[in-house]
Coordinates of C-alpha atoms and ligand atoms in Angstrom, one line a residue:
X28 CA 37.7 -1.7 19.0
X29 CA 35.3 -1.8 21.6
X30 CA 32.8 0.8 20.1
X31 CA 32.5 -0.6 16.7
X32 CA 31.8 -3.9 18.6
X33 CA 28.4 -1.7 20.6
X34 CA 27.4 0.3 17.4
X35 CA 27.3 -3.2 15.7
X36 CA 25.0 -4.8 18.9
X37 CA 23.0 -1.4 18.6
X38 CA 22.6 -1.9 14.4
X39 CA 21.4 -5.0 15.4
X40 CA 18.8 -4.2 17.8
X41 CA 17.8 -1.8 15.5
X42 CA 17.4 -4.3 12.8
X43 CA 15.5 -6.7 15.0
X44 CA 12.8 -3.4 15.8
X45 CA 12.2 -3.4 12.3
X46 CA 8.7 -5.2 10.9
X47 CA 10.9 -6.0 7.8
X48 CA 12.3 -8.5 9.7
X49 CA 16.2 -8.2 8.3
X50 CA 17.4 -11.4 10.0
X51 CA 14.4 -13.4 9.2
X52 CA 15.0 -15.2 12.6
X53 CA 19.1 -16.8 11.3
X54 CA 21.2 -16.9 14.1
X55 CA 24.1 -17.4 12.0
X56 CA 22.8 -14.2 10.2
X57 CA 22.8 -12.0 13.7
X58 CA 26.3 -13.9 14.8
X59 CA 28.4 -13.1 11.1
X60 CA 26.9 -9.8 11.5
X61 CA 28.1 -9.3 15.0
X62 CA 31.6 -11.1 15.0
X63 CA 32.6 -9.0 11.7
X64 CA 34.3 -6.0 11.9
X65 CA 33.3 -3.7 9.2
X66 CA 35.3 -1.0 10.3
X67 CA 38.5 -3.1 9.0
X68 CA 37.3 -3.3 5.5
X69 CA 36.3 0.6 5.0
X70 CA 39.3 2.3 3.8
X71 CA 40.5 5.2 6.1
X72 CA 38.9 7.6 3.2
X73 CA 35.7 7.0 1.7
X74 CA 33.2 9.6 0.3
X75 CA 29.6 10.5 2.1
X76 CA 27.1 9.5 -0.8
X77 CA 24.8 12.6 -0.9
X78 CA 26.8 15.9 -2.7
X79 CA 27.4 18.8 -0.2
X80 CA 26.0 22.5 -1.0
X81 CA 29.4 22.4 -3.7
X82 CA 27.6 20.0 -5.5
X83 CA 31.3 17.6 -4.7
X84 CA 30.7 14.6 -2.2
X85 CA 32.1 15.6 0.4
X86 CA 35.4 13.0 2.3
X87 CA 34.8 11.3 5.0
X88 CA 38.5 10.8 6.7
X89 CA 39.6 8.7 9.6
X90 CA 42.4 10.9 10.9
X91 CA 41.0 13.9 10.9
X92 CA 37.5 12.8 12.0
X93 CA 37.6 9.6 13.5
X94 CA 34.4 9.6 15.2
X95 CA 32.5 10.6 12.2
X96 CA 34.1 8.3 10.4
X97 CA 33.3 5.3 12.6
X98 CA 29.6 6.1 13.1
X99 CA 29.2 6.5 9.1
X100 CA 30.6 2.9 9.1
X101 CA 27.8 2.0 11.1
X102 CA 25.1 3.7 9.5
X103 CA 22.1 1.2 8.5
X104 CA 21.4 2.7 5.6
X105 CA 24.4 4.4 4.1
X106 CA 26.7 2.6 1.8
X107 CA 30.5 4.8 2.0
X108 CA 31.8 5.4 -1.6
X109 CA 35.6 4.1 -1.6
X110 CA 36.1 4.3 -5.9
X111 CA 34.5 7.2 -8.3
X112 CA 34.9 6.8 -12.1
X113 CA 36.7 3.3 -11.9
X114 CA 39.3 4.9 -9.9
X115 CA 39.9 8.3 -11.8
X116 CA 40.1 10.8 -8.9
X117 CA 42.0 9.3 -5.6
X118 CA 40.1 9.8 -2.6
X119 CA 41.8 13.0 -1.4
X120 CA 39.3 15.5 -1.7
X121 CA 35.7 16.0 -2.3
X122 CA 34.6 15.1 -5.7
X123 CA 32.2 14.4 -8.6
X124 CA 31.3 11.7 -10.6
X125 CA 29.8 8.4 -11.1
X126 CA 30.5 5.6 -8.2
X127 CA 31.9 2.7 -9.3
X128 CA 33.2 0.7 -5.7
X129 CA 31.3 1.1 -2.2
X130 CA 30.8 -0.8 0.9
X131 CA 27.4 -1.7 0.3
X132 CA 25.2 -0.2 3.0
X133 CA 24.2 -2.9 6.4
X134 CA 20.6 -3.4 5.7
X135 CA 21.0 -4.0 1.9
X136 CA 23.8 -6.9 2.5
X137 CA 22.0 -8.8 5.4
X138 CA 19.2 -8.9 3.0
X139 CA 20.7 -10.3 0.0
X140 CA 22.3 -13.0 2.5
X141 CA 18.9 -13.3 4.2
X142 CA 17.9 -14.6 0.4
X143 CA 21.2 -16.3 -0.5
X144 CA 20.0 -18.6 2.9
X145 CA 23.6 -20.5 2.1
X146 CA 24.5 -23.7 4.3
X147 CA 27.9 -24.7 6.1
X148 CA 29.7 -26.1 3.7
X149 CA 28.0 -24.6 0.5
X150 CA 30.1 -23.5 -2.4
X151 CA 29.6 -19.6 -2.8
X152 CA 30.5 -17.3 -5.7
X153 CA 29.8 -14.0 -5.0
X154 CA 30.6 -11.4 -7.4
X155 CA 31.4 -7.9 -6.5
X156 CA 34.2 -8.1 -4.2
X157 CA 34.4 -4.4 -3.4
X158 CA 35.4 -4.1 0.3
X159 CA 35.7 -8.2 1.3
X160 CA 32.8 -6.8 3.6
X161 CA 30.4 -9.2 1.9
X162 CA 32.9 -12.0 1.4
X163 CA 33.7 -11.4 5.4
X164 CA 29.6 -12.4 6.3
X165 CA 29.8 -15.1 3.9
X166 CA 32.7 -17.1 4.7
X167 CA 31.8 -16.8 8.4
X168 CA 29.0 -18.6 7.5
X169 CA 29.9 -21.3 4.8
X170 CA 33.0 -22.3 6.4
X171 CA 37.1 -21.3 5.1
X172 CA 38.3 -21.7 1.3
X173 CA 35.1 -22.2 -0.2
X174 CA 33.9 -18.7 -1.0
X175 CA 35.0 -17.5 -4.3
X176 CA 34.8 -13.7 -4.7
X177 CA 35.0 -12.3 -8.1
X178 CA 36.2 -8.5 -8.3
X179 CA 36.7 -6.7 -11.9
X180 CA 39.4 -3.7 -10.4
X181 CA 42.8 -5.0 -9.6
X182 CA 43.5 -2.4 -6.8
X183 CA 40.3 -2.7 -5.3
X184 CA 40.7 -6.7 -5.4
X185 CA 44.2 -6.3 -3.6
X186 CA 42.7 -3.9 -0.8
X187 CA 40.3 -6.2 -0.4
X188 CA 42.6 -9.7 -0.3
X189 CA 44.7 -8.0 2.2
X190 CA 41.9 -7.1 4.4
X191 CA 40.7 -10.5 4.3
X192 CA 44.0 -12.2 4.8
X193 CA 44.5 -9.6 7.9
X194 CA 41.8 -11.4 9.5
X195 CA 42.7 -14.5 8.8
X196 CA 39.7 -15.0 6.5
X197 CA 40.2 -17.8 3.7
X198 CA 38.3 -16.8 0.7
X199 CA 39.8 -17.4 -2.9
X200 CA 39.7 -13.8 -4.4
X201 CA 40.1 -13.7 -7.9
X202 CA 40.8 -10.3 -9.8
X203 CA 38.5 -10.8 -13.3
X204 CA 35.3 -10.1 -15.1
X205 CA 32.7 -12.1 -13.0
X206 CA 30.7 -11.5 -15.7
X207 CA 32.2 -14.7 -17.1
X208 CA 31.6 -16.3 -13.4
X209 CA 34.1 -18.8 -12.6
X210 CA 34.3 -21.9 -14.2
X211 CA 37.0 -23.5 -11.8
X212 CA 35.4 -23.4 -9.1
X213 CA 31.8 -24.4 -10.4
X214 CA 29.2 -25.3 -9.9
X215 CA 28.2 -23.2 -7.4
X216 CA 25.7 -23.7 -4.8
X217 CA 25.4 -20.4 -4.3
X218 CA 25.9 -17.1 -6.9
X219 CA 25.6 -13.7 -5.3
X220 CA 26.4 -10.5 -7.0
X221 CA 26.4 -7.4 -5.4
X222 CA 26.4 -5.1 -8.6
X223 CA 23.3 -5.2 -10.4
X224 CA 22.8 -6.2 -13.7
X225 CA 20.3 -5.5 -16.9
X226 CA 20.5 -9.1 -18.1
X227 CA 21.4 -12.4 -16.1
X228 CA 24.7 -13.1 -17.6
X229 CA 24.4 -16.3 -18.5
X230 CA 27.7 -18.0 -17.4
X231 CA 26.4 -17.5 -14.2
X232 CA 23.1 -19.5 -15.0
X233 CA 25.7 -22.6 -16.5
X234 CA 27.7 -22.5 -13.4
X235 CA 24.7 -23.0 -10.8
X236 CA 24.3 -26.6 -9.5
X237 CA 20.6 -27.6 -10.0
X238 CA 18.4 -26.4 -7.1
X239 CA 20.9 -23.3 -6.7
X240 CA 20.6 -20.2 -5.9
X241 CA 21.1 -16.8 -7.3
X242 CA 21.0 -13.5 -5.8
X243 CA 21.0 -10.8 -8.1
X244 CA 19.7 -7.2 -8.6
X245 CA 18.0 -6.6 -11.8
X246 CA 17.7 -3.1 -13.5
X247 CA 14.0 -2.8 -14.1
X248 CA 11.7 0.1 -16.1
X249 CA 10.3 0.6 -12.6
X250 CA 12.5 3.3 -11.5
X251 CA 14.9 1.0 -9.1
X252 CA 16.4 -1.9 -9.5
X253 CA 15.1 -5.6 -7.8
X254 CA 16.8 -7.9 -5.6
X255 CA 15.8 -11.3 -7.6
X256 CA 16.0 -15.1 -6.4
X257 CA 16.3 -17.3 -9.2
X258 CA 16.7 -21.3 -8.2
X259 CA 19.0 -22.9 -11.0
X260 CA 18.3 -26.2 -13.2
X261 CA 21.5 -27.2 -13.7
X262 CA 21.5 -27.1 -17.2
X263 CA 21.6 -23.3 -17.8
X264 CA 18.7 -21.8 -17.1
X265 CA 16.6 -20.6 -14.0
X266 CA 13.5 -19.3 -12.7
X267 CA 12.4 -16.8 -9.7
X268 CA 11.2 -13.5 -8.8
X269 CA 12.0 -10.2 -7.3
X270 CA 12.2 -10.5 -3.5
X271 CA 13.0 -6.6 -2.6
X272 CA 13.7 -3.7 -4.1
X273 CA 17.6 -1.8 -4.4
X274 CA 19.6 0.4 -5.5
X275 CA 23.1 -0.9 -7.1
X276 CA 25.5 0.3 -9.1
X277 CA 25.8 -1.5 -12.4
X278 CA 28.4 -4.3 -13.6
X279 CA 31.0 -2.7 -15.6
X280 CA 30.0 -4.7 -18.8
X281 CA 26.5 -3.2 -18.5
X282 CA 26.8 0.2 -18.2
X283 CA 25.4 1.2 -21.4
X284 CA 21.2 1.1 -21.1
X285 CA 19.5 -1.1 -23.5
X286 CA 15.6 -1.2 -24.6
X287 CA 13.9 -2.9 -21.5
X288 CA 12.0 -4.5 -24.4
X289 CA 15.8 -6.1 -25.8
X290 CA 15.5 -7.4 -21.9
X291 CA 12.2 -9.4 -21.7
X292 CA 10.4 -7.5 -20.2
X293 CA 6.7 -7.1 -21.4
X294 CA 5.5 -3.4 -22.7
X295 CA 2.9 -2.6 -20.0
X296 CA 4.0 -2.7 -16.8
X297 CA 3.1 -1.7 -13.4
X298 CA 5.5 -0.3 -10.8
X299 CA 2.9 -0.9 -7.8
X300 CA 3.1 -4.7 -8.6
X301 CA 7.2 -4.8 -9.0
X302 CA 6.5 -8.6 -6.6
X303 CA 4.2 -9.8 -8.7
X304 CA 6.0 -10.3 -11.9
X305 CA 8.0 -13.5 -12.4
X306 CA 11.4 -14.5 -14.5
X307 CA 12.5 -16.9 -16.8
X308 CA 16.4 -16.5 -17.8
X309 CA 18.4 -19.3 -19.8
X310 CA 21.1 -19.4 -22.5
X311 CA 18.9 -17.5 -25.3
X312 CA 18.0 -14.8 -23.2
X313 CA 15.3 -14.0 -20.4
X314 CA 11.6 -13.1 -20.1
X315 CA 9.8 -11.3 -17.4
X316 CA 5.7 -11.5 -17.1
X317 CA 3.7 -10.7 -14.1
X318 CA 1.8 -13.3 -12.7
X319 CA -1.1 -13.8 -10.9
X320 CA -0.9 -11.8 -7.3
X321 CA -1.6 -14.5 -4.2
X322 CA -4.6 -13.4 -2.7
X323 CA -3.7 -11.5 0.5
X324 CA -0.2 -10.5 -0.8
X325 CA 0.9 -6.8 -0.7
X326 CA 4.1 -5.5 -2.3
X327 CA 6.6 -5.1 0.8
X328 CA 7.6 -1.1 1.0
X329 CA 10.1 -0.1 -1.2
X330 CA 12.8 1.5 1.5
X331 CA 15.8 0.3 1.3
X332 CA 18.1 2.9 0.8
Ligands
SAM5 C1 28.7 -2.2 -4.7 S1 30.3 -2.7 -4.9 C2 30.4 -4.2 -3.9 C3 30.4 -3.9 -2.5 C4 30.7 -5.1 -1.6 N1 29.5 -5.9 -1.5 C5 31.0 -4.6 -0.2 O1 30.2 -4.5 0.6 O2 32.2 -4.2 0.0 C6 30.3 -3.4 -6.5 C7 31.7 -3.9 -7.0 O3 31.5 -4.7 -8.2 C8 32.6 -4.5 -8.9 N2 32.3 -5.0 -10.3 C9 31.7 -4.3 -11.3 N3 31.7 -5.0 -12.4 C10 32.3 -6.2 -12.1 C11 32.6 -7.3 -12.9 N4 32.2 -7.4 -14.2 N5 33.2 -8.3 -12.3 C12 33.6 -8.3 -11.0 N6 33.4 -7.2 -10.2 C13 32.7 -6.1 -10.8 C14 33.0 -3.1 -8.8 O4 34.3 -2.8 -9.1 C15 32.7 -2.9 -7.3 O5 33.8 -3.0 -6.5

């Protein structure tokens, strides 16, 4: 489709504008980004995110409105809602309720990979399949049949195996709780999850390789939730800090809000200094404290979405 291959060149142009520097100067980043087709992982109906004057959010459909349909899919900032309440109302009309599978918006995934940095060659978990959008980037980049991608609805999994296996993209999807990781396939060089969480599960902290990475958003008493980079010790626990803020929707076993002060994190804190604080999360549990600003360092803009 030669138009979804210029809206992606004109994303990235966009992208590269921008002082918050999405690429961070990867070339594989700019070439997965290019040579993907996200168009063949957004299902021909998907809901617009913001509720019309009905208060229902409102269907976005490929037949009937193809060209809407294809520049939503390459809207920067817009993630397309393709599952509300875990699959309750098909998408046939406009509806209400809480969104529970998405294509994650452009600017928010080629972040998180920006921070994943994986390698040729590295073993990925990611977790979250959703789409297979994600999975699509990764595997371009780490090479074929080493991504595992973890995805808790067994329709949304299928879509999303098919999509991948259209393309002739090898990734091992596997339909279960990624909560619980996946032990066969660790330990991972890399965990990614692209629902957030209000506690690092920690399966995932046992099945990082030491000097891993983790990329997960965090629910924090701030307001939004933070994109944090943990680096593993291989023996269960990690350490690392919030490296952007985000917006997610929450994995299905956390759904149900807990004290921030069950979740480590210290009673005062301070929204303006969301970079500044620092994490420690191992078997028992995890702990969040701010630490001491670098001199010179201002908190990067909270704009993601
Ligand atoms: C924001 S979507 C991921 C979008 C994906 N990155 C993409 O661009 O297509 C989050 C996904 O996490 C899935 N999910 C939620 N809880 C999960 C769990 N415990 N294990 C695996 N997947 C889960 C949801 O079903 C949903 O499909």
């Amino acid at each position: 489709m030669v138009e979804a291959k210029s809206l992606r060149a004109r994303c990235l142009e966009e992208m590269e504008a921008s002082p918050r520097g999405y690429f961070g100067g990867l070339d594989w980043l700019r070439s997965a980004f290019l040579t993907v087709p996200r168009e063949h992982f957004v299902p021909e109906k998907v809901w617009w995110p913001r509720p019309g004057p009905d208060g229902l959010y409102p269907l976005i459909d490929r037949h009937t409105t193809p060209a809407r349909w294809l520049k939503s899919v390459y809207l920067l900032r817009t993630p397309l809602i393709t599952q509300i309440d875990d699959g309750a109302a098909g998408p046939d009309s406009p509806a209400s309720g809480a969104f529970t599978s998405s294509i994650s918006c452009i600017t928010v995934i080629i972040e998180l990979l920006r921070h994943l940095a994986p390698a040729p060659g590295d073993k990925v978990l990611e977790i979250g399949t959703g789409t297979g959008y994600t999975t699509a980037l990764l595997a371009h980049r780490t090479g074929p049949g080493i991504v595992t991608t973890i995805e808790i609805d067994p329709q949304v999994a299928d879509r999303a195996r098919h999509r991948l296996d259209a393309l002739g993209i090898q990734a091992h999807t596997v339909t279960g709780d990624g909560e619980q990781g996946h032990p066969p396939g660790a330990p991972y060089d890399r965990i990614l999850s692209t629902a957030s969480v209000r506690h690092i599960p920690p399966a995932w902290l046992r099945q990082l390789r030491p000097g891993g990475v983790l990329i997960a958003p965090l629910d924090s008493p701030f307001g939004f939730d933070l994109t944090m980079r943990l680096t593993g010790n291989g023996q269960g626990a990690a350490t690392g800090r919030p490296v952007a803020t985000v917006e997610f929707m929450r994995l299905r076993g956390q759904r149900t809000p807990q004290a921030y002060s069950e979740l480590g994190w210290p009673e005062d804190i301070d929204a303006q200094r969301w970079c500044d604080y620092e994490m420690h999360a191992d078997q028992q549990g995890q702990q969040i404290r701010i630490r001491a600003p670098h001199r010179g360092s201002a908190a990067p803009a909270h704009t993601i979405r």
